[in-house]
C-alpha atoms as a PDB file:
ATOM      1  CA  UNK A   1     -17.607  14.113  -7.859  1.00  0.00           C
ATOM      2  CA  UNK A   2     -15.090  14.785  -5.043  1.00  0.00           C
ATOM      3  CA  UNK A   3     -13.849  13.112  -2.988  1.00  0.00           C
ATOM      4  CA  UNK A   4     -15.137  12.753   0.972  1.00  0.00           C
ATOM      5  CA  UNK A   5     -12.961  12.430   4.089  1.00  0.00           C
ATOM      6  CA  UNK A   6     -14.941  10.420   6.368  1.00  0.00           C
ATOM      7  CA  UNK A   7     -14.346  11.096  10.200  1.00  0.00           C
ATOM      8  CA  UNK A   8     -14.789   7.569  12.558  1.00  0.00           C
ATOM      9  CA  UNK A   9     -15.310   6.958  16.239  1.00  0.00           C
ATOM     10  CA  UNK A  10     -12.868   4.897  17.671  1.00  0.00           C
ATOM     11  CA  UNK A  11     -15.067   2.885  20.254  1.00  0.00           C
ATOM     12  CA  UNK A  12     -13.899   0.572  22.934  1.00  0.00           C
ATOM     13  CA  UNK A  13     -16.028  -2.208  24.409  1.00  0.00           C
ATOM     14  CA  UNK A  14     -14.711  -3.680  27.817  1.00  0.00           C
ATOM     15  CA  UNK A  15     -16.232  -6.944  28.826  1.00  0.00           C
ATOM     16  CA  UNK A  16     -15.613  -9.532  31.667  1.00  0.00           C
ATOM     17  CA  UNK A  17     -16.167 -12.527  29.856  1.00  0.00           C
ATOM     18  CA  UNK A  18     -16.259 -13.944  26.577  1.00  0.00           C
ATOM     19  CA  UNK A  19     -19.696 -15.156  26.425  1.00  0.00           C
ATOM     20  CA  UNK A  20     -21.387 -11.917  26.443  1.00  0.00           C
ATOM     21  CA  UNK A  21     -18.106 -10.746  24.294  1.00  0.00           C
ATOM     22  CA  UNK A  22     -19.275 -13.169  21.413  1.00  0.00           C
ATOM     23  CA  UNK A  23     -22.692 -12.476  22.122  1.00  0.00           C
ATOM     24  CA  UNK A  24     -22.408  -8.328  21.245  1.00  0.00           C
ATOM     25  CA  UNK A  25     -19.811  -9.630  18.288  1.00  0.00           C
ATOM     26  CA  UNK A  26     -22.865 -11.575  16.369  1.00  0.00           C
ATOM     27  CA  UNK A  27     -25.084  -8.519  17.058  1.00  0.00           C
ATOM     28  CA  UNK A  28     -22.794  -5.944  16.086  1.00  0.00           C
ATOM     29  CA  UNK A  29     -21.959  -8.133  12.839  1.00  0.00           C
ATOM     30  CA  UNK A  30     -25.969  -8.693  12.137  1.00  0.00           C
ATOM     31  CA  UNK A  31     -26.235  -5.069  12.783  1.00  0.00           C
ATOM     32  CA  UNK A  32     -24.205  -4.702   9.988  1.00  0.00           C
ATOM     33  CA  UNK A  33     -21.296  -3.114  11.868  1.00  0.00           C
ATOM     34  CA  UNK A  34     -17.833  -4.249  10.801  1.00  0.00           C
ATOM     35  CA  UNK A  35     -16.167  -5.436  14.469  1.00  0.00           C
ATOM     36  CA  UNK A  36     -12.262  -4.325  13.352  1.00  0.00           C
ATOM     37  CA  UNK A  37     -10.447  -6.445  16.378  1.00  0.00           C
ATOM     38  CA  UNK A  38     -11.388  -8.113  19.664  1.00  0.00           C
ATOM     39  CA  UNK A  39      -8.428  -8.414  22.005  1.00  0.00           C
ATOM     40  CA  UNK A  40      -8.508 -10.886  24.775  1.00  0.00           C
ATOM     41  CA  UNK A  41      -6.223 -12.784  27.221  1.00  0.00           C
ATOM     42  CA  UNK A  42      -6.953 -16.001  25.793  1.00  0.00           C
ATOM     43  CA  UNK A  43      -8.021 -18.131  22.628  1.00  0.00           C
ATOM     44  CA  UNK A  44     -11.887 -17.979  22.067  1.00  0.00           C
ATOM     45  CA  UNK A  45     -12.908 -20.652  20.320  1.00  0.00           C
ATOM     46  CA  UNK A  46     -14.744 -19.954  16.930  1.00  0.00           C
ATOM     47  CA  UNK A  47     -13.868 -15.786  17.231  1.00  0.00           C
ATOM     48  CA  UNK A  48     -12.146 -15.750  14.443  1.00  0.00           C
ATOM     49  CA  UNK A  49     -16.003 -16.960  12.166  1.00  0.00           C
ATOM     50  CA  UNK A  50     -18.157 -14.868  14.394  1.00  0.00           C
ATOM     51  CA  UNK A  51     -16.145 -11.045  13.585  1.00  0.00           C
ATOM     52  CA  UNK A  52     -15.559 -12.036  10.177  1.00  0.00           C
ATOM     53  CA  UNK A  53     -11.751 -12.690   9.915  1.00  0.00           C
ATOM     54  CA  UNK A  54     -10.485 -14.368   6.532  1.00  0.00           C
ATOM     55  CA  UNK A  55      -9.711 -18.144   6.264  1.00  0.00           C
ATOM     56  CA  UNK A  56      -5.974 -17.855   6.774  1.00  0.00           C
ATOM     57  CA  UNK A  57      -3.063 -18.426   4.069  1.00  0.00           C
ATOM     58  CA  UNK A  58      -0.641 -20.271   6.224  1.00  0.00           C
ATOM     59  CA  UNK A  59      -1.440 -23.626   4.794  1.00  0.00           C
ATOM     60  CA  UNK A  60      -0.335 -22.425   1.407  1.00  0.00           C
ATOM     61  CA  UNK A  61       3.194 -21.464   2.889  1.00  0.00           C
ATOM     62  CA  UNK A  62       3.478 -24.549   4.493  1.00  0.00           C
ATOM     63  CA  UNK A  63       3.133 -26.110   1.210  1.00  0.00           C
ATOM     64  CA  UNK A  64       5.556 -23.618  -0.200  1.00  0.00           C
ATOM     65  CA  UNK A  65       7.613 -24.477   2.047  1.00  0.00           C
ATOM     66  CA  UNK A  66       7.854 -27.870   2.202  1.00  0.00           C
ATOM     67  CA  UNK A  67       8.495 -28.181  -1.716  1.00  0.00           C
ATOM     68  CA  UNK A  68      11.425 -26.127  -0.912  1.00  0.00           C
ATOM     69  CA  UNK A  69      12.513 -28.397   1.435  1.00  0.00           C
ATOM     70  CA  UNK A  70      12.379 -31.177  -0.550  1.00  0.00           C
ATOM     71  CA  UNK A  71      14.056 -29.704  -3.409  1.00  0.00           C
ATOM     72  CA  UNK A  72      16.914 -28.586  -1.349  1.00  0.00           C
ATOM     73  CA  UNK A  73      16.813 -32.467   0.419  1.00  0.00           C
ATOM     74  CA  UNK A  74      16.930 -34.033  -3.228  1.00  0.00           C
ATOM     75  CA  UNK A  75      19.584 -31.732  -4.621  1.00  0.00           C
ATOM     76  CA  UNK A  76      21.652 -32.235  -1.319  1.00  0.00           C
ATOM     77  CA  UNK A  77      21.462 -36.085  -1.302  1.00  0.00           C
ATOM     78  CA  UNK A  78      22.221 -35.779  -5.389  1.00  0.00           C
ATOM     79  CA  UNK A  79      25.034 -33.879  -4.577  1.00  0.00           C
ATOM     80  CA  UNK A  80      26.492 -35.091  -1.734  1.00  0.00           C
ATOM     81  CA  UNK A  81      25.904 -39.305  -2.558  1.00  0.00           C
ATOM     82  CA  UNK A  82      25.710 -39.588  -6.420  1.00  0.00           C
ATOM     83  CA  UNK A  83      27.496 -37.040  -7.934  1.00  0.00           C
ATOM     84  CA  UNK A  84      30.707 -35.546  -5.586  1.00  0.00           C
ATOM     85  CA  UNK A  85      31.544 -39.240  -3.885  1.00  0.00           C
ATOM     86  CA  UNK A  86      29.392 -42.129  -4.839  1.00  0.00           C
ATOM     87  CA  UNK A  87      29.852 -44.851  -2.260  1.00  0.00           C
ATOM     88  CA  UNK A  88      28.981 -48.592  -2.349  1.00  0.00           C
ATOM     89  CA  UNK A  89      27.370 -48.967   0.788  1.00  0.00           C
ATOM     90  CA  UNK A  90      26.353 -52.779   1.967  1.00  0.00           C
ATOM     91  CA  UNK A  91      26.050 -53.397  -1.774  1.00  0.00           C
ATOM     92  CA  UNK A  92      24.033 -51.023  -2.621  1.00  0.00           C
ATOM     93  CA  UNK A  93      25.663 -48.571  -5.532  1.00  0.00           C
ATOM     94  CA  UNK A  94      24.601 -44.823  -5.437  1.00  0.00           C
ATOM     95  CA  UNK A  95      25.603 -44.157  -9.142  1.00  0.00           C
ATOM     96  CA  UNK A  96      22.297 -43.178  -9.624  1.00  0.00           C
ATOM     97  CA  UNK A  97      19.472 -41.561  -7.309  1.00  0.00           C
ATOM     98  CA  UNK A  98      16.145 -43.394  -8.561  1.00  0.00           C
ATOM     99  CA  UNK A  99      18.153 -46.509  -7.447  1.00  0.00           C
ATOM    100  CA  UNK A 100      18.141 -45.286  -4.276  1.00  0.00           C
ATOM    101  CA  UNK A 101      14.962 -42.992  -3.604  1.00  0.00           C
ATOM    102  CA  UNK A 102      13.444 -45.597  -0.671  1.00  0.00           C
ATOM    103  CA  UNK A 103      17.147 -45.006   1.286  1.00  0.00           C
ATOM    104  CA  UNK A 104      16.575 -41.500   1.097  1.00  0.00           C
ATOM    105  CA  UNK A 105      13.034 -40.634   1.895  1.00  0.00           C
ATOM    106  CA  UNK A 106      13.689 -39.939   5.824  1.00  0.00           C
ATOM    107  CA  UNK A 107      16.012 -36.772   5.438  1.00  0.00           C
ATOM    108  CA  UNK A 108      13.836 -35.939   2.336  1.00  0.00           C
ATOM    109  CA  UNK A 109      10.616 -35.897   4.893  1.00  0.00           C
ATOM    110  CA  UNK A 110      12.712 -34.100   7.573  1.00  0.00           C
ATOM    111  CA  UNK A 111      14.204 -31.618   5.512  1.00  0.00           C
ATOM    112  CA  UNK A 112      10.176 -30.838   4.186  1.00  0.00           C
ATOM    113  CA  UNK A 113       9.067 -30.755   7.476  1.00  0.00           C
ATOM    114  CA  UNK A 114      11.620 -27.974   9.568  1.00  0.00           C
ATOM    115  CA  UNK A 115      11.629 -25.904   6.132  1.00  0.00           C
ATOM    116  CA  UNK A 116       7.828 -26.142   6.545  1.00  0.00           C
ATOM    117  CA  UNK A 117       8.165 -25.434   9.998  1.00  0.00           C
ATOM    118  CA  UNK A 118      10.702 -22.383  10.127  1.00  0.00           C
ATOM    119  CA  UNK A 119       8.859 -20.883   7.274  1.00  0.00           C
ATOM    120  CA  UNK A 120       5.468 -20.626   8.603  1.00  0.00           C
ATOM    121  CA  UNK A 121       7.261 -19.756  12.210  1.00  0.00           C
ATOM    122  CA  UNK A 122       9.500 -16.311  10.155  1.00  0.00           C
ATOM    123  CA  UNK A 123       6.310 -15.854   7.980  1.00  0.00           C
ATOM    124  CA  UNK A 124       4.108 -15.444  11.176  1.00  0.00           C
ATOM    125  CA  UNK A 125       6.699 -13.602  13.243  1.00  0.00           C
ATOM    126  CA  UNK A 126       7.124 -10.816   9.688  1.00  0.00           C
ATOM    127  CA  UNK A 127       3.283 -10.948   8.988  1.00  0.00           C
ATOM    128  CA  UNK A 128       2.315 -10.018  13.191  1.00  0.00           C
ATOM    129  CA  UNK A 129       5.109  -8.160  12.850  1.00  0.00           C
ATOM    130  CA  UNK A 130       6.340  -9.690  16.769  1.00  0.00           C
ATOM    131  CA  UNK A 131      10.466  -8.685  15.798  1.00  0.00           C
ATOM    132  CA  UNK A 132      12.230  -7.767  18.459  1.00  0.00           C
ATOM    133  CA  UNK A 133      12.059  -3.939  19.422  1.00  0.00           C
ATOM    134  CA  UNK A 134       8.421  -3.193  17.992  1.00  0.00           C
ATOM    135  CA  UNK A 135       6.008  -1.806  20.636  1.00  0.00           C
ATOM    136  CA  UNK A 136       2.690  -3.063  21.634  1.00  0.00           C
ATOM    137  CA  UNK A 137      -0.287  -3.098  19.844  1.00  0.00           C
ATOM    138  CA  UNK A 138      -2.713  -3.561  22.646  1.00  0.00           C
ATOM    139  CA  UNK A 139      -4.896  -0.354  23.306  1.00  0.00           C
ATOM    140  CA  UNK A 140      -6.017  -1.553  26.502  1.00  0.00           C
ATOM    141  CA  UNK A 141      -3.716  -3.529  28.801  1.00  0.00           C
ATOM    142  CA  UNK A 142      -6.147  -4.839  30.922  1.00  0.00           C
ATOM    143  CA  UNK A 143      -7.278  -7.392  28.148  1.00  0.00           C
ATOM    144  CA  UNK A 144      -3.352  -9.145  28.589  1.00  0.00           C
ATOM    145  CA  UNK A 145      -4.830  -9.723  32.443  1.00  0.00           C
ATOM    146  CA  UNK A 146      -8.696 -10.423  32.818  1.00  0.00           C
ATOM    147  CA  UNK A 147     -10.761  -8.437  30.014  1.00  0.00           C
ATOM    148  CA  UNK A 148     -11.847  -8.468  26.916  1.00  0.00           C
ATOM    149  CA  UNK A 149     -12.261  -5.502  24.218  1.00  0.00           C
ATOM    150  CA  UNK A 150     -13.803  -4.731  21.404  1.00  0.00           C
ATOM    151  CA  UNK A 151     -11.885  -2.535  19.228  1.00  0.00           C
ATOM    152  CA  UNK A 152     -14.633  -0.850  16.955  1.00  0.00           C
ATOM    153  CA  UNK A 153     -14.106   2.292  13.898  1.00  0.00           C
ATOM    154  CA  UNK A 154     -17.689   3.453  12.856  1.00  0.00           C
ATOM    155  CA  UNK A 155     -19.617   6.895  12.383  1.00  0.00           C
ATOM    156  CA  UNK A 156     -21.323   8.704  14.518  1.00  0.00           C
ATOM    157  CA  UNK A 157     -24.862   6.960  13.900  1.00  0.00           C
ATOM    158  CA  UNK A 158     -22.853   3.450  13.868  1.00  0.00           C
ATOM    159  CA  UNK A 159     -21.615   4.521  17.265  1.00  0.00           C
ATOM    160  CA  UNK A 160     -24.715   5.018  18.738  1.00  0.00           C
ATOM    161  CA  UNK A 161     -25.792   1.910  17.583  1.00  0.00           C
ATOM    162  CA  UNK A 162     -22.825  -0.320  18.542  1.00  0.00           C
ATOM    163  CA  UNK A 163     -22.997   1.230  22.249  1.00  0.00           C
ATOM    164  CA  UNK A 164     -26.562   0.064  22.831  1.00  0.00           C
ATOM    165  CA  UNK A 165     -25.999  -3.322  21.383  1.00  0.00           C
ATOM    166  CA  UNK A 166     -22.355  -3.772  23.379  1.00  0.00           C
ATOM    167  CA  UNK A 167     -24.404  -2.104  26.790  1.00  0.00           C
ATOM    168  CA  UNK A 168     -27.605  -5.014  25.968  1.00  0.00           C
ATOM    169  CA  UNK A 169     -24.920  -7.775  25.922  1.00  0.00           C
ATOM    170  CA  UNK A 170     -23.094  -6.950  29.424  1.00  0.00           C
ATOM    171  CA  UNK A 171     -20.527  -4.550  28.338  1.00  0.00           C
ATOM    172  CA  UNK A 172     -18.839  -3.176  31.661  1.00  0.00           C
ATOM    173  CA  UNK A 173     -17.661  -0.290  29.580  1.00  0.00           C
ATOM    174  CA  UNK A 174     -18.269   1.346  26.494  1.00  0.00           C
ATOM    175  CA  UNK A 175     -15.325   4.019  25.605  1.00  0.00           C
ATOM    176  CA  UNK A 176     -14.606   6.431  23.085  1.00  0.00           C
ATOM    177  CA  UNK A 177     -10.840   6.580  22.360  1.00  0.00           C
ATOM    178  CA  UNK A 178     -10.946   9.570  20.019  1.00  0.00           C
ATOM    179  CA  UNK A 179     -11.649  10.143  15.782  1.00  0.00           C
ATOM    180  CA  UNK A 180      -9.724   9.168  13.281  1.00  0.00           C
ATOM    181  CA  UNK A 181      -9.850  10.952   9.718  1.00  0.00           C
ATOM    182  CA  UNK A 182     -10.028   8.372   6.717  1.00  0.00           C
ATOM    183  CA  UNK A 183      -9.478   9.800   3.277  1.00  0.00           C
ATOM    184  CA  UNK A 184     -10.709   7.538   0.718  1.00  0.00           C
ATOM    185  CA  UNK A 185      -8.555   5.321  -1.137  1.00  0.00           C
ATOM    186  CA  UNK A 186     -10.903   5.423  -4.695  1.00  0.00           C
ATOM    187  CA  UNK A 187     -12.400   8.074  -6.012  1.00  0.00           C
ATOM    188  CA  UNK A 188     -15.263   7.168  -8.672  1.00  0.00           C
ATOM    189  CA  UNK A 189     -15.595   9.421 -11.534  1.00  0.00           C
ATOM    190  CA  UNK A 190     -18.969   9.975 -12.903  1.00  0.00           C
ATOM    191  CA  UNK A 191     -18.482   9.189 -17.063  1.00  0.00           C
ATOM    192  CA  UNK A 192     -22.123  10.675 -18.038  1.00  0.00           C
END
C-alpha cells in the first residue's frame, strides 16, 4: 500500500457576529468537519468547547512552577538564615529551619507565586510563539477590527459542504484561499 498525498481547500468563512459564528461552528463540527481555527477580535465565551480545542496544560505548569518556587524560597531562607549567618532575632534562634517554618511562610508563598506567575507568562509567550520580531498569524486582518473567520482545511466534497452550512448560518463571505498538499505522516503496511 502506498502512500496518498491528500490535496485540501483552504476555506475562509467571514462573519459579522459571533452568534451566527458559533452557530455554523456546532454545524460544521456535527457535520463532522474538523473547524482548524476561528479568529476573532474578541473573547467568545465557550469557543474554545464548541470547535473542539483541548483542555489546556497551563495548570500543570503553574504547579511546576510553583514547586520550583518554593524549593528555591526554602533553600534561600536555609541558606541565607540557618546556615551562612544564623541570627537571634527577638529571641527567636534560627539554628534550625523547622523551628522557624511559621516566620518564613510569606516569602515561601511569594516566591511560589511570581515563579508560578513568570513561568506560565514565558511558557505562553514560547508556546504562541508572541517573541518579539515574529510576523502575524492572522490571514485576514479584518477579524483584529470587526469580523470574525473561520479558518477551515477540508476536501473538495468537505468544501462543498462547509460552504452551505457557513452560507445557512449568515456567513457574509465564504472564500477559498488556495490548496495545500498534505503528505501523510503514517503509512500502514498491509502484514497479510
Amino acid at each position: 500500500m502506498g502512500s496518498k498525498a491528500i490535496n485540501k481547500n483552504i476555506i475562509h468563512g467571514i462573519f459579522g457576529d459571533e452568534e451566527p459564528l458559533l452557530a455554523a461552528c456546532k454545524k460544521l463540527r456535527a457535520a463532522g468537519i474538523r473547524v482548524k481555527d476561528v479568529f476573532s477580535p474578541m473573547p467568545i465565551h465557550g469557543i474554545d468547547g464548541v470547535i473542539g480545542v483541548p483542555r489546556t496544560r497551563m495548570a500543570i505548569c503553574a504547579f511546576i512552577y510553583g514547586l520550583t518556587g518554593t524549593g528555591l524560597a526554602t533553600l534561600m531562607m536555609w541558606y541565607m538564615m540557618v546556615s551562612d549567618f544564623p541570627n537571634d532575632v527577638g529571641g527567636k534562634p534560627n539554628w534550625l529551619y523547622y523551628l522557624n517554618i511559621p516566620a518564613f511562610i510569606p516569602i515561601t508563598f511569594e516566591s511560589a507565586v511570581f515563579c508560578a506567575a513568570h513561568g506560565m507568562a514565558l511558557t505562553y509567550l514560547l508556546r504562541c510563539w508572541l517573541v518579539p520580531g515574529t510576523k502575524a498569524k492572522n490571514p485576514d486582518p479584518r477579524t483584529t477590527d470587526d469580523k470574525f473567520m473561520i479558518y477551515l482545511e477540508l476536501t473538495d466534497e468537505q468544501s462543498k459542504k462547509a460552504e452551505e452550512i457557513m452560507k445557512s448560518n449568515g456567513a457574509e463571505e465564504v472564500n477559498y484561499k488556495g490548496t495545500i498538499h498534505i503528505e501523510p505522516e503514517y503509512v500502514l503496511e498491509e502484514s497479510h
